[in-house]
Short mmCIF file of C-alpha atoms and ligand atoms in Angstrom, two decimals:
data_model
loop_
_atom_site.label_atom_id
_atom_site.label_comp_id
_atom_site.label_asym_id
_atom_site.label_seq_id
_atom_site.Cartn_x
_atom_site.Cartn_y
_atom_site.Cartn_z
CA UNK A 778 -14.94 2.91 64.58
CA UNK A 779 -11.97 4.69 64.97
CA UNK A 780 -13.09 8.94 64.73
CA UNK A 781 -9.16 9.86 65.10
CA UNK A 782 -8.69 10.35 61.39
CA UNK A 783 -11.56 12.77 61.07
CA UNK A 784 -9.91 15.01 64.10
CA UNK A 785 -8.87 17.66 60.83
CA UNK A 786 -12.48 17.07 59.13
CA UNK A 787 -14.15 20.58 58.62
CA UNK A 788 -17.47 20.83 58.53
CA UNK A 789 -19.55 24.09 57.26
CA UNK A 790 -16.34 25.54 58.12
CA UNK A 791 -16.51 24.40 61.69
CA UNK A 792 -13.34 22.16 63.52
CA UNK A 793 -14.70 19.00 64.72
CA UNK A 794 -13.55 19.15 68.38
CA UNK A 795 -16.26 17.10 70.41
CA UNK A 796 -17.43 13.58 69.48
CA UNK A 797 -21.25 14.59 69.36
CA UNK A 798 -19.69 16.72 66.96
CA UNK A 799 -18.26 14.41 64.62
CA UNK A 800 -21.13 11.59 65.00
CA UNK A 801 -23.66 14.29 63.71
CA UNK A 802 -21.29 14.84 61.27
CA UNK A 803 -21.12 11.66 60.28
CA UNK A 804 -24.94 11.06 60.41
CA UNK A 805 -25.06 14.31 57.95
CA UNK A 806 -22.21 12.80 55.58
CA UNK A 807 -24.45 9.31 55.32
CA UNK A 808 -27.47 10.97 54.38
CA UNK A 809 -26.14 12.89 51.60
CA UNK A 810 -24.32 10.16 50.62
CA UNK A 811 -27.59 8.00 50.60
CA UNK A 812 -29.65 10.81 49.04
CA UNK A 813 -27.10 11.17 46.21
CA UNK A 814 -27.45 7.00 45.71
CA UNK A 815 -30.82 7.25 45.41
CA UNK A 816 -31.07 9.75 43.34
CA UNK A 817 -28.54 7.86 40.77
CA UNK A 818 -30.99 4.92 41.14
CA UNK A 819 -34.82 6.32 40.54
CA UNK A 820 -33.30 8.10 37.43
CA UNK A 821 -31.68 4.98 35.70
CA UNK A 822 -34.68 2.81 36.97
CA UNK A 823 -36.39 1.62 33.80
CA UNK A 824 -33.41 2.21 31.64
CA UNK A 825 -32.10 -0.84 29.96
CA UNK A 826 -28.35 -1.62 31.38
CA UNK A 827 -26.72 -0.64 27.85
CA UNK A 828 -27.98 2.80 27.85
CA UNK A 829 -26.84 3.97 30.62
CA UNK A 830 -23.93 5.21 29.41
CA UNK A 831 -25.84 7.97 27.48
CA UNK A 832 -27.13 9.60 30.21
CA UNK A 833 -26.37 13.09 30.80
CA UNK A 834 -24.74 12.92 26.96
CA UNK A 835 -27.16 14.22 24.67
CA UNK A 836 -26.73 17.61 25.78
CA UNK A 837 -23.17 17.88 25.43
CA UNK A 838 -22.90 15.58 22.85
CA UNK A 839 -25.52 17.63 20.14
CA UNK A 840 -23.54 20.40 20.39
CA UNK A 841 -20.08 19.41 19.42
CA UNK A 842 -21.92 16.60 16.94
CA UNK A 843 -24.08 18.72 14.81
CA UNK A 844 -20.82 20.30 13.81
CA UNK A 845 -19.69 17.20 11.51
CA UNK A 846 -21.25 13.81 12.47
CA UNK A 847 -18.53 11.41 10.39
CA UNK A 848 -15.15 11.03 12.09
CA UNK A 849 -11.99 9.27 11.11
CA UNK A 850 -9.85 6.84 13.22
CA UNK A 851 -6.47 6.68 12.53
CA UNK A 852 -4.10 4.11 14.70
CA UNK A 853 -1.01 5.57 17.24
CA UNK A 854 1.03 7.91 15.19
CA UNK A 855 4.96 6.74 16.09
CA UNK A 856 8.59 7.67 15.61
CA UNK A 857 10.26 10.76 16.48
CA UNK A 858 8.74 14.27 17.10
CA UNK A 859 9.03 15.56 13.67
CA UNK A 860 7.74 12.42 12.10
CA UNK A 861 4.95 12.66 14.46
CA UNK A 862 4.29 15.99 14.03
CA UNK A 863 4.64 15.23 10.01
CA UNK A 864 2.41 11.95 10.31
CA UNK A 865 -0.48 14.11 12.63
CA UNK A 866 -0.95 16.44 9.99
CA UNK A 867 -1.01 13.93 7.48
CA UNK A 868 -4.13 12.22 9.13
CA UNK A 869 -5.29 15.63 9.65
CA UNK A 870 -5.34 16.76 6.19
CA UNK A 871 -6.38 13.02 5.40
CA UNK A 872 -9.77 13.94 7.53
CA UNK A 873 -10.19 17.25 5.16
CA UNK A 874 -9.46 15.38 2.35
CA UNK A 875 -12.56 12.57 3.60
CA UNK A 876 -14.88 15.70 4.90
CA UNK A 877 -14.10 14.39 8.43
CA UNK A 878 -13.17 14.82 11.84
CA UNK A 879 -10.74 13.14 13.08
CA UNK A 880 -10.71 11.58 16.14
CA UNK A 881 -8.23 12.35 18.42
CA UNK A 882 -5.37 10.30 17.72
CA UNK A 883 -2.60 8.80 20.49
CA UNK A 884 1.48 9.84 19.96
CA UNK A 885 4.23 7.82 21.07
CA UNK A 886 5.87 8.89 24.40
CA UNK A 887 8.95 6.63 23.40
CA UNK A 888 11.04 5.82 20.50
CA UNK A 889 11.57 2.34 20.49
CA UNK A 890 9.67 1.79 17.36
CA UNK A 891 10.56 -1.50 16.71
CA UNK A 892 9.17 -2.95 19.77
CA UNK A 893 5.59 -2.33 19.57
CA UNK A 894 4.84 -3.15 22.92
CA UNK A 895 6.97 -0.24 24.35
CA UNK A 896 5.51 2.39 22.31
CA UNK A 897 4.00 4.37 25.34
CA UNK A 898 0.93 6.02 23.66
CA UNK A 899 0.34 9.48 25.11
CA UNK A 900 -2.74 11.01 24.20
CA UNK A 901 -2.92 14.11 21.82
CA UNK A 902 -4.12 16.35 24.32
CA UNK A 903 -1.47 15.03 26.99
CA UNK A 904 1.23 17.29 24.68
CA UNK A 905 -1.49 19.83 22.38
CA UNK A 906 -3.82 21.90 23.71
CA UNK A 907 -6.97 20.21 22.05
CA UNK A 908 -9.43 23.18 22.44
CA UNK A 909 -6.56 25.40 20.88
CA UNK A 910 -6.17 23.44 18.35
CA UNK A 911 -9.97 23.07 17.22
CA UNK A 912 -10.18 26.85 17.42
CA UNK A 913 -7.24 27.97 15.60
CA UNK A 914 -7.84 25.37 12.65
CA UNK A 915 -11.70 26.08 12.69
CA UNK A 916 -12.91 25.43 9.02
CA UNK A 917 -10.15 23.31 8.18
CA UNK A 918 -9.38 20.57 9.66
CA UNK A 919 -11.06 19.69 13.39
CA UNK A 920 -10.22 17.06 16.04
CA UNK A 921 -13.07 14.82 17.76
CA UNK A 922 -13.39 12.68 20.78
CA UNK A 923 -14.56 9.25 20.93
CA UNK A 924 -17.66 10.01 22.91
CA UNK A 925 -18.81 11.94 20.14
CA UNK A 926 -19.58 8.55 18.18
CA UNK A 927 -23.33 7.93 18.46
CA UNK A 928 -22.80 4.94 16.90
CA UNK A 929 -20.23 2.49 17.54
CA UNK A 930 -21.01 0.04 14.79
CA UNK A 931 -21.32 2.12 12.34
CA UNK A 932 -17.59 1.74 10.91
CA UNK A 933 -16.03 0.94 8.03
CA UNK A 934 -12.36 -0.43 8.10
CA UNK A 935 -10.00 1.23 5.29
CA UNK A 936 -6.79 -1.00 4.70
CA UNK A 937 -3.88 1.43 3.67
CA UNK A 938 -1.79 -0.17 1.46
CA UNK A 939 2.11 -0.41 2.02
CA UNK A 940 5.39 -1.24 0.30
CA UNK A 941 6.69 -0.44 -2.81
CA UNK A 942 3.65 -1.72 -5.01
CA UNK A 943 1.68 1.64 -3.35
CA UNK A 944 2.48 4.31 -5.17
CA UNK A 945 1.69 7.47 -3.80
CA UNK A 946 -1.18 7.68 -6.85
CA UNK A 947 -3.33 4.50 -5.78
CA UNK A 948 -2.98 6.07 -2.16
CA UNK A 949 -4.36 9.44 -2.99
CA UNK A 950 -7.16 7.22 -5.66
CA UNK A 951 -8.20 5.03 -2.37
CA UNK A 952 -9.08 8.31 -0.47
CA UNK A 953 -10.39 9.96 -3.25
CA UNK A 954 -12.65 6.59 -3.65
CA UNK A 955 -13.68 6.83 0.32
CA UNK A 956 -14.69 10.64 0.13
CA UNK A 957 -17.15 9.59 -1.67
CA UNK A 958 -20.72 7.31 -1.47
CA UNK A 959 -21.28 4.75 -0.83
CA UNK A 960 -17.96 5.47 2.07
CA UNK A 961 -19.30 8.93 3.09
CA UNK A 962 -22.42 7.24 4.97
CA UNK A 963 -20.44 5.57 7.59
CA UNK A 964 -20.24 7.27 10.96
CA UNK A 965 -16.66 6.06 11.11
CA UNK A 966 -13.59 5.40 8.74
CA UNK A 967 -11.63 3.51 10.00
CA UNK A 968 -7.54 3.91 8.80
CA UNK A 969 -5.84 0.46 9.41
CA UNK A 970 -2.35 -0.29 8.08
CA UNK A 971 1.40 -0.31 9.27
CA UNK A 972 2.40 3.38 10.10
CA UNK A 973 -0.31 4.84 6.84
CA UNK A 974 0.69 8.43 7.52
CA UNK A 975 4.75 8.20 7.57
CA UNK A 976 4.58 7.76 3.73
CA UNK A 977 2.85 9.31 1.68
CA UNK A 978 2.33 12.79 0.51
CA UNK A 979 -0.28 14.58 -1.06
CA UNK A 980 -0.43 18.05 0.31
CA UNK A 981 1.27 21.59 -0.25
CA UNK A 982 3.65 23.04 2.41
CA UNK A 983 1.00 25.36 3.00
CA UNK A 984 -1.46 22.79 4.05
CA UNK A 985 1.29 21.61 6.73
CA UNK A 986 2.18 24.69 7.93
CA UNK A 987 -1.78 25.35 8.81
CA UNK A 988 -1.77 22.25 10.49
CA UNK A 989 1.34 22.90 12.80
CA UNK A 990 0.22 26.14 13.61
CA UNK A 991 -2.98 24.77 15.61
CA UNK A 992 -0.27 22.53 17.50
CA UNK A 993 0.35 24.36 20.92
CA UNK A 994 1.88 22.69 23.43
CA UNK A 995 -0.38 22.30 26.86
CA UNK A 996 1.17 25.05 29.86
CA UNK A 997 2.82 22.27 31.66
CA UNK A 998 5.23 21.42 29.05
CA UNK A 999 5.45 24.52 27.19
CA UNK A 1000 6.21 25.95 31.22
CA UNK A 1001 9.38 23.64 31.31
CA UNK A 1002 10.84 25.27 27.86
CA UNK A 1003 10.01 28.83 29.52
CA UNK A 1004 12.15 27.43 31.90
CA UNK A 1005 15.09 26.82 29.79
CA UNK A 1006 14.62 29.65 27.59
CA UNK A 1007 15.23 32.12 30.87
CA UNK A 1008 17.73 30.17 31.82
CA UNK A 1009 19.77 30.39 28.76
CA UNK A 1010 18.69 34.44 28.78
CA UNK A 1011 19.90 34.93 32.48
CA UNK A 1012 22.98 32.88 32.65
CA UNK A 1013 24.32 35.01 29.24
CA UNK A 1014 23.63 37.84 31.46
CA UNK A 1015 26.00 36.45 34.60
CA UNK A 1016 28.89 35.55 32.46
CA UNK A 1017 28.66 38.62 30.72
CA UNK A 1018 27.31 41.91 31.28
CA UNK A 1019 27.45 43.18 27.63
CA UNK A 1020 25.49 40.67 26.33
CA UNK A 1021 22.71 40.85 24.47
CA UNK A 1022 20.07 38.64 26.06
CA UNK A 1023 19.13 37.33 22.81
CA UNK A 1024 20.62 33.47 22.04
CA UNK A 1025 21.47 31.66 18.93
CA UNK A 1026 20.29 28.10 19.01
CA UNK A 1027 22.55 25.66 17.02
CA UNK A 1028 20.89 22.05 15.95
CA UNK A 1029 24.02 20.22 15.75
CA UNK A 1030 24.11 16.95 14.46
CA UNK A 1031 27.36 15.56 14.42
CA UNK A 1032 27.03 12.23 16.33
CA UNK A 1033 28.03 9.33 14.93
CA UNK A 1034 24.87 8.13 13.68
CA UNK A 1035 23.94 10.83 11.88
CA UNK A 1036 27.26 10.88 10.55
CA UNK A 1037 27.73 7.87 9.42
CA UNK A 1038 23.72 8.72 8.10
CA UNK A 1039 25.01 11.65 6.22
CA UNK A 1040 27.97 10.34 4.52
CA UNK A 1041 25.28 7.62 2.88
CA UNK A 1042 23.18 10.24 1.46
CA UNK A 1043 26.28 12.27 0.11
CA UNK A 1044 26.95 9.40 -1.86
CA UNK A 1045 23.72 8.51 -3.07
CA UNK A 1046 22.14 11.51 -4.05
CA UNK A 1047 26.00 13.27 -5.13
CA UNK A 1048 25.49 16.32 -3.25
CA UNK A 1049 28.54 17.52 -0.76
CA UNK A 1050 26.78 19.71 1.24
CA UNK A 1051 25.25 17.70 3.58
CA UNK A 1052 27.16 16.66 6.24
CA UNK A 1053 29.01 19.62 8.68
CA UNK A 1054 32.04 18.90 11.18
CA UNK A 1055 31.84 20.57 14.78
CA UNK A 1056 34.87 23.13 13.28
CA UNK A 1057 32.88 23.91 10.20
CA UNK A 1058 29.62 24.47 11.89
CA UNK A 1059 31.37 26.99 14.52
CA UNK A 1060 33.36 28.73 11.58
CA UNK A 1061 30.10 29.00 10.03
CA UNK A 1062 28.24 30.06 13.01
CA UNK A 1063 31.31 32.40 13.60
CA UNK A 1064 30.68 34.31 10.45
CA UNK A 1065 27.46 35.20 10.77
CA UNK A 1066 27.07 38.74 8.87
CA UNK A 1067 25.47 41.52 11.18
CA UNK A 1068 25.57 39.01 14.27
CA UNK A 1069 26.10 41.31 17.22
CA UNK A 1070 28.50 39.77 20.07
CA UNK A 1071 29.01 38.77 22.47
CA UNK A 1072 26.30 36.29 22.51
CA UNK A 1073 24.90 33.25 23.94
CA UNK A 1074 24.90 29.97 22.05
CA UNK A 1075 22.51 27.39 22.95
CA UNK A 1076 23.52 23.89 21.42
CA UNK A 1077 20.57 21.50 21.11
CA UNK A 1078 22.14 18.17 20.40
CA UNK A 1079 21.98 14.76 21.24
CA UNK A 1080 22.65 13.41 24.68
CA UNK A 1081 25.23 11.24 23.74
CA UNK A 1082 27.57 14.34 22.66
CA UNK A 1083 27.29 16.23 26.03
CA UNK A 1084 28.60 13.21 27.75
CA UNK A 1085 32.36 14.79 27.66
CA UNK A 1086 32.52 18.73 27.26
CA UNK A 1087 34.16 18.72 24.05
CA UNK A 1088 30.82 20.47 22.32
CA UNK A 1089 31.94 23.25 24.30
CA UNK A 1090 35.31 23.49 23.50
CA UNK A 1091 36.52 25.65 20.22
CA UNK A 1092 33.63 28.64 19.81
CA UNK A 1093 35.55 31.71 19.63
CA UNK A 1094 34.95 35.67 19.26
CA UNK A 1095 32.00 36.42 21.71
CA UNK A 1096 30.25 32.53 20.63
CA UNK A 1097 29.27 31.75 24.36
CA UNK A 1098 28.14 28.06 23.97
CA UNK A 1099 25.52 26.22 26.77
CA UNK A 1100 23.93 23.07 26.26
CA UNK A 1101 21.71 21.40 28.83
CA UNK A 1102 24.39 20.36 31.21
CA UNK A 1103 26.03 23.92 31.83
CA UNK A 1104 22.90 25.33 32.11
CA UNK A 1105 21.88 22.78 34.43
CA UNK A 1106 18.72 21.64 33.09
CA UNK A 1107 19.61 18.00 32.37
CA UNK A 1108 16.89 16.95 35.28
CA UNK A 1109 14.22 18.94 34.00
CA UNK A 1110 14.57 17.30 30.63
CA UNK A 1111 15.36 13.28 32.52
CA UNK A 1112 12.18 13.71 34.65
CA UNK A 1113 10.44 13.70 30.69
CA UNK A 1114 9.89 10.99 28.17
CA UNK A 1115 11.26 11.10 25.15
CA UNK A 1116 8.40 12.88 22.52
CA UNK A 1117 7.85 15.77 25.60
CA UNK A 1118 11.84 16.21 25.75
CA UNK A 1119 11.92 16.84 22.05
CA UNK A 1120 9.15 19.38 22.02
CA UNK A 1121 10.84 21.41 25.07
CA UNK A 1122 14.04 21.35 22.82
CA UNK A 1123 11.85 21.88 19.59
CA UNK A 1124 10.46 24.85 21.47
CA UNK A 1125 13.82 26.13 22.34
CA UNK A 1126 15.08 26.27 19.05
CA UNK A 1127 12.26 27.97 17.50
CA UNK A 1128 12.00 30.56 20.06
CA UNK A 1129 15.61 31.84 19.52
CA UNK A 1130 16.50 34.93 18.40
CA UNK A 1131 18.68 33.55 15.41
CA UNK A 1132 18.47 30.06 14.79
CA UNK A 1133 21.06 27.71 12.66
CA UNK A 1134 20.11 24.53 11.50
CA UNK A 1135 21.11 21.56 9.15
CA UNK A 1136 18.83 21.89 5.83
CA UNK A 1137 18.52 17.90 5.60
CA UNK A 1138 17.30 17.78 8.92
CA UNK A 1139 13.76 17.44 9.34
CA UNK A 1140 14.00 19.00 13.00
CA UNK A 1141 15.72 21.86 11.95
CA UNK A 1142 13.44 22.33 8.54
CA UNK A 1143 10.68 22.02 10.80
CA UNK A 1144 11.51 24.58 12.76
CA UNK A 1145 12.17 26.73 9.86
CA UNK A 1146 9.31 26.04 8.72
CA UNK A 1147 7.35 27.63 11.91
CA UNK A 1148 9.52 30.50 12.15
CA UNK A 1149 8.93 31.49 8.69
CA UNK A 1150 5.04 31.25 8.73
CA UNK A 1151 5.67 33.15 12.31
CA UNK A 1152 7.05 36.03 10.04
CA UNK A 1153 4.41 35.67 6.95
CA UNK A 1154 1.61 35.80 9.85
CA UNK A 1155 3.42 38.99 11.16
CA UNK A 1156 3.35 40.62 7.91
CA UNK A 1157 7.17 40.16 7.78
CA UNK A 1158 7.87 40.33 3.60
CA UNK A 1159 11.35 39.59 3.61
CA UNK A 1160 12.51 36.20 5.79
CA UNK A 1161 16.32 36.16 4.54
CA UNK A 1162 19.48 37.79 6.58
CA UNK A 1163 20.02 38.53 9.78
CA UNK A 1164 18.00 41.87 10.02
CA UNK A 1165 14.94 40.07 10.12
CA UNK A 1166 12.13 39.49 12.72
CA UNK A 1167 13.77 35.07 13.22
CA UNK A 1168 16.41 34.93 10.65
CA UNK A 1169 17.55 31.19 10.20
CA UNK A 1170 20.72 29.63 8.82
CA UNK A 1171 21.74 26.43 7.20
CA UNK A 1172 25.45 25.59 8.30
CA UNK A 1173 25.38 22.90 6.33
CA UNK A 1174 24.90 25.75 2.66
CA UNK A 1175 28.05 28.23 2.38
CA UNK A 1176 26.75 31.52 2.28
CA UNK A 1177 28.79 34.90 1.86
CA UNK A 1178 31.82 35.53 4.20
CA UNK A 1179 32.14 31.47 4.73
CA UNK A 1180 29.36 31.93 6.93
CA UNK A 1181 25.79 30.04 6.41
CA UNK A 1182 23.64 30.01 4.11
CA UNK A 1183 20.01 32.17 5.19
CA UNK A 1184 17.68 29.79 5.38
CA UNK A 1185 13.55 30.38 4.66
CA UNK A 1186 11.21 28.09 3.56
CA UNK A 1187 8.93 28.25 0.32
CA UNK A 1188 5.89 28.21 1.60
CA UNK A 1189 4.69 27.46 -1.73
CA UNK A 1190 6.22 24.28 -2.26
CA UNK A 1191 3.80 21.72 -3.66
CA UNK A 1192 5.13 19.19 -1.40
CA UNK A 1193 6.87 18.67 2.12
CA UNK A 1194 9.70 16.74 0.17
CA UNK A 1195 12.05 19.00 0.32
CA UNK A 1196 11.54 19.05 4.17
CA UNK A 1197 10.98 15.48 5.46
CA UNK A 1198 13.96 14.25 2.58
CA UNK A 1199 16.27 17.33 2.78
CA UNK A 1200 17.07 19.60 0.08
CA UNK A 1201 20.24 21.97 -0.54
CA UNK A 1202 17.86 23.90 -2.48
CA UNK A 1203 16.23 26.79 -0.50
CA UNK A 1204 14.36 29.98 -0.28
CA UNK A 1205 17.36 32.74 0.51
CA UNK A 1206 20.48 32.51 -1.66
C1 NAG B 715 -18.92 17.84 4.66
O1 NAG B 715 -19.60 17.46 5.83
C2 NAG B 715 -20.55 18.39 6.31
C3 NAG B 715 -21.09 17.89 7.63
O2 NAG B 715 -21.27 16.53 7.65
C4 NAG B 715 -21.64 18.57 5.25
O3 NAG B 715 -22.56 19.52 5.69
C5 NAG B 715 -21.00 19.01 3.94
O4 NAG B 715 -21.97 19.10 2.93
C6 NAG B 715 -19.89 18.07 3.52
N1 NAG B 715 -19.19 18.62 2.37
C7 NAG B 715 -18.87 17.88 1.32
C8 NAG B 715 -18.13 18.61 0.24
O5 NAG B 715 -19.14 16.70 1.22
C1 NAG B 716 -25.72 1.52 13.82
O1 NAG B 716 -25.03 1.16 12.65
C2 NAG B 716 -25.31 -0.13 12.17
C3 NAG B 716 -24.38 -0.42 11.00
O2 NAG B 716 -24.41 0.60 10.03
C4 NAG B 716 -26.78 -0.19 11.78
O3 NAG B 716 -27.11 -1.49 11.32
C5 NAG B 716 -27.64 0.16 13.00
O4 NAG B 716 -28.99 0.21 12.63
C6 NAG B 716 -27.21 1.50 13.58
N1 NAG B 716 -27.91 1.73 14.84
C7 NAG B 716 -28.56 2.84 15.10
C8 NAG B 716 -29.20 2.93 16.44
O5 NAG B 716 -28.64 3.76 14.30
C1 NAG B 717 28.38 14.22 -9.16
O1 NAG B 717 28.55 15.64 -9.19
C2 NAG B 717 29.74 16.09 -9.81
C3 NAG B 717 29.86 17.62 -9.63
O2 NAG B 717 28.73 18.15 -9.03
C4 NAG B 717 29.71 15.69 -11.28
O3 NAG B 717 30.90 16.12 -11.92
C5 NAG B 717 29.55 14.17 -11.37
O4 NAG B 717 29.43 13.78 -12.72
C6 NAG B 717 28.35 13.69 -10.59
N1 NAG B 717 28.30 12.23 -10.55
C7 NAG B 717 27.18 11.53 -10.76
C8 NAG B 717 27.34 10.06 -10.69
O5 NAG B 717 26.13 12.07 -11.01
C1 NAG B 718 9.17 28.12 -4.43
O1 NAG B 718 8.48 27.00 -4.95
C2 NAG B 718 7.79 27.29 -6.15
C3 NAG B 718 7.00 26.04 -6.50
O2 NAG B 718 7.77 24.89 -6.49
C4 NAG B 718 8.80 27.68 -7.23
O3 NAG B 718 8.11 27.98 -8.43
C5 NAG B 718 9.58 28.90 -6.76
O4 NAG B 718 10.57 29.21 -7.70
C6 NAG B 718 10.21 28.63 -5.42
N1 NAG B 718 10.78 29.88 -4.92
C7 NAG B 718 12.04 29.95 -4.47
C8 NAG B 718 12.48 31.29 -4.00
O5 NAG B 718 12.79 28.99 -4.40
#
């Protein structure tokens, strides 16, 4: 037996120099090791095989159980961040709705969702803190883990419907139906269906907003948007020392897609004020009234516009525009999957100090949306104008001075419509 590798072993604190050293070391090490097996072996004698796996449970296990013993299963929640973020609440507020907890449900790292196979689950508490979240939404909606399920058979499979034929009434009748007996008995409801929770909508903004507020991102990631956020402070600060260190964050979405996107929906629902042009959305930006410059402007947009360094080009009058390359973040955001790239940038943009978005964006609504509870939480009465504690902007609305429109959500909305969909029609005028 070769004793080489344990030359660095400490033991009791003590450098294992001699070999009479190390072999009564090694005697020691055995016997604990064989105590420890035996141990694990007189205690599970006389326990059948299957039960087992309830040992050292019950303890544990009674105290986050008596809190609600029925659950609800819901399958991966996919797409992009916001409709992830948009279908998590939706099977929270699904639980409420059922008098359920519901049981920690896996997000997409990736976006292929087409390809089933390469949908890269990530685990809820892999991107949320999940003890944060239970606390902060105590007494409305609560999440669950698996091993809380004392009984594994005890399921019953709901079948979402899907398609045209479901109309968002027989989907809110079904879980009316399965709130109640003989449904409530089952330990476990089980959601089944393609995608149940990107459709349909039954719940006030209100109820959403609740939701999102419990969502905060675990250190590591929200860490890597600290990150960022300094550097977009501290590089203002080089180029310029008058600046403010405050930043404007710009959700730009002028790539093709989108564009070609936006000019559909223009034409189907009439409206004109839907798609922006990089020169309108800097005029806009521009004009601003009360925005104090010179001042850093952070554009969050998608990868394939940084590729040349035309996004750049064109801000005028104190605009000092970054993106990830200039800043020189791009690694920090590669060395991410997709979902965990969005939050950083999601996290970015709702931290800024003014914040202009596109109003038939769901990204941009969504961060509206957190900025103006932020405010409402604070006490904050008025959310409109620049004077504010976050004031947001729509570039895609004309507001006064050819500048953008101030942009707040109504919190009493009876539905998130307006915000997964779009909507020229909002809070500040
Ligand atoms: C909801 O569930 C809890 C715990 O299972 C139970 O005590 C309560 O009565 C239920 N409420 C309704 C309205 O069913
Ligand atoms: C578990 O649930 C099944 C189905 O409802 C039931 O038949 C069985 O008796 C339950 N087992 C225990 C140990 O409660
Ligand atoms: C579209 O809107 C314009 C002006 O807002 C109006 O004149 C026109 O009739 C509308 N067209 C349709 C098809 O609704
Ligand atoms: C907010 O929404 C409510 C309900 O739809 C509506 O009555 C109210 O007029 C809206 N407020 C504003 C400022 O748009």
């Amino acid at each position: 037996m070769d004793l080489s590798k344990y030359k660095h072993l400490r033991f009791f604190g003590l450098k294992l120099n001699s070999l009479a050293c190390k072999c009564v070391a090694l005697i020691v090490i055995a016997l604990i090791l064989r105590a420890v097996f035996l141990l694990r072996f007189s205690s599970f004698r006389g326990i059948e095989p299957n039960k087992l796996f309830t040992f050292n449970k019950p303890l544990i296990y009674s105290e986050f159980h008596s809190r609600n013993s029925k659950f609800l299963e819901v399958p991966q929640i996919v797409w992009g961040l916001n409709n992830q973020k948009i279908a998590l609440a939706r099977a929270c507020l699904t639980a409420r709705l059922l008098n359920r907890t519901l049981l920690m449900p896996s997000l997409s790292a990736s976006l292929f969702y087409k390809d089933v196979d390469k949908l890269e689950p990530i685990s809820f508490d892999k991107v949320f803190q999940f003890e944060t979240f239970n606390s902060l939404c105590k007494g409305f909606v609560q999440l669950g883990r698996y091993w809380e399920i004392s009984n594994r058979s005890n399921v019953f499979e709901l079948q979402k419907g899907s398609g045209r034929r479901w109309t968002i009434k027989k989907d809110l009748d079904q879980l009316r139906q399965f709130s109640a007996h003989p449904y409530d008995d089952y330990e476990v409801v089980r959601i089944t269906g393609k995608n149940p929770f990107l459709w349909h909508d039954h719940w006030p903004v209100k109820d959403y907003s609740n939701v999102f507020e419990c969502l905060v991102l675990v250190e590591d990631i929200s860490r890597q948007a600290d990150k960022v956020i300094s550097k977009i402070r501290q590089i203002g600060l080089q180029e310029n020392h008058n600046i403010a260190t405050g930043y404007v964050a710009v959700h730009m979405r002028i790539e093709k897609d989108w564009m070609i996107h936006c000019k559909k929906m223009e034409q189907r629902s009439n409206i004109s004020e839907i798609c922006s042009s990089k020169d309108e959305i800097m005029e806009r930006v521009r004009n601003i009234i009360g925005l104090k410059k010179p001042i850093t402007v952070y554009i969050a947009a998608a990868d394939s516009l940084l590729e040349d360094n035309k996004i750049l080009s064109g801000w005028k009058e104190g605009l000092l525009p970054f993106e990830k390359k200039k800043l020189g973040v791009v690694e920090l955001y590669e060395k991410q999957p997709y979902l965990i790239q969005s939050a950083i940038d999601y996290e970015v943009c709702f931290r800024s100090n003014v914040f202009v978005g596109n109003t038939f964006s769901t990204f941009s609504s969504l961060v509206v949306l957190d900025r103006t509870q932020k405010m409402i939480n604070m006490g904050v009465g008025k959310h409109c104008g620049i004077d504010v504690m976050w004031p947001s902007y729509a570039y895609n609305l004309l507001g006064k001075s050819k500048g953008p429109r101030p942009w707040a959500t109504n919190m009493s909305d009876s539905s998130l419509i307006a915000i997964s969909y779009g909507t020229s029609h909002i809070s500040c005028q």
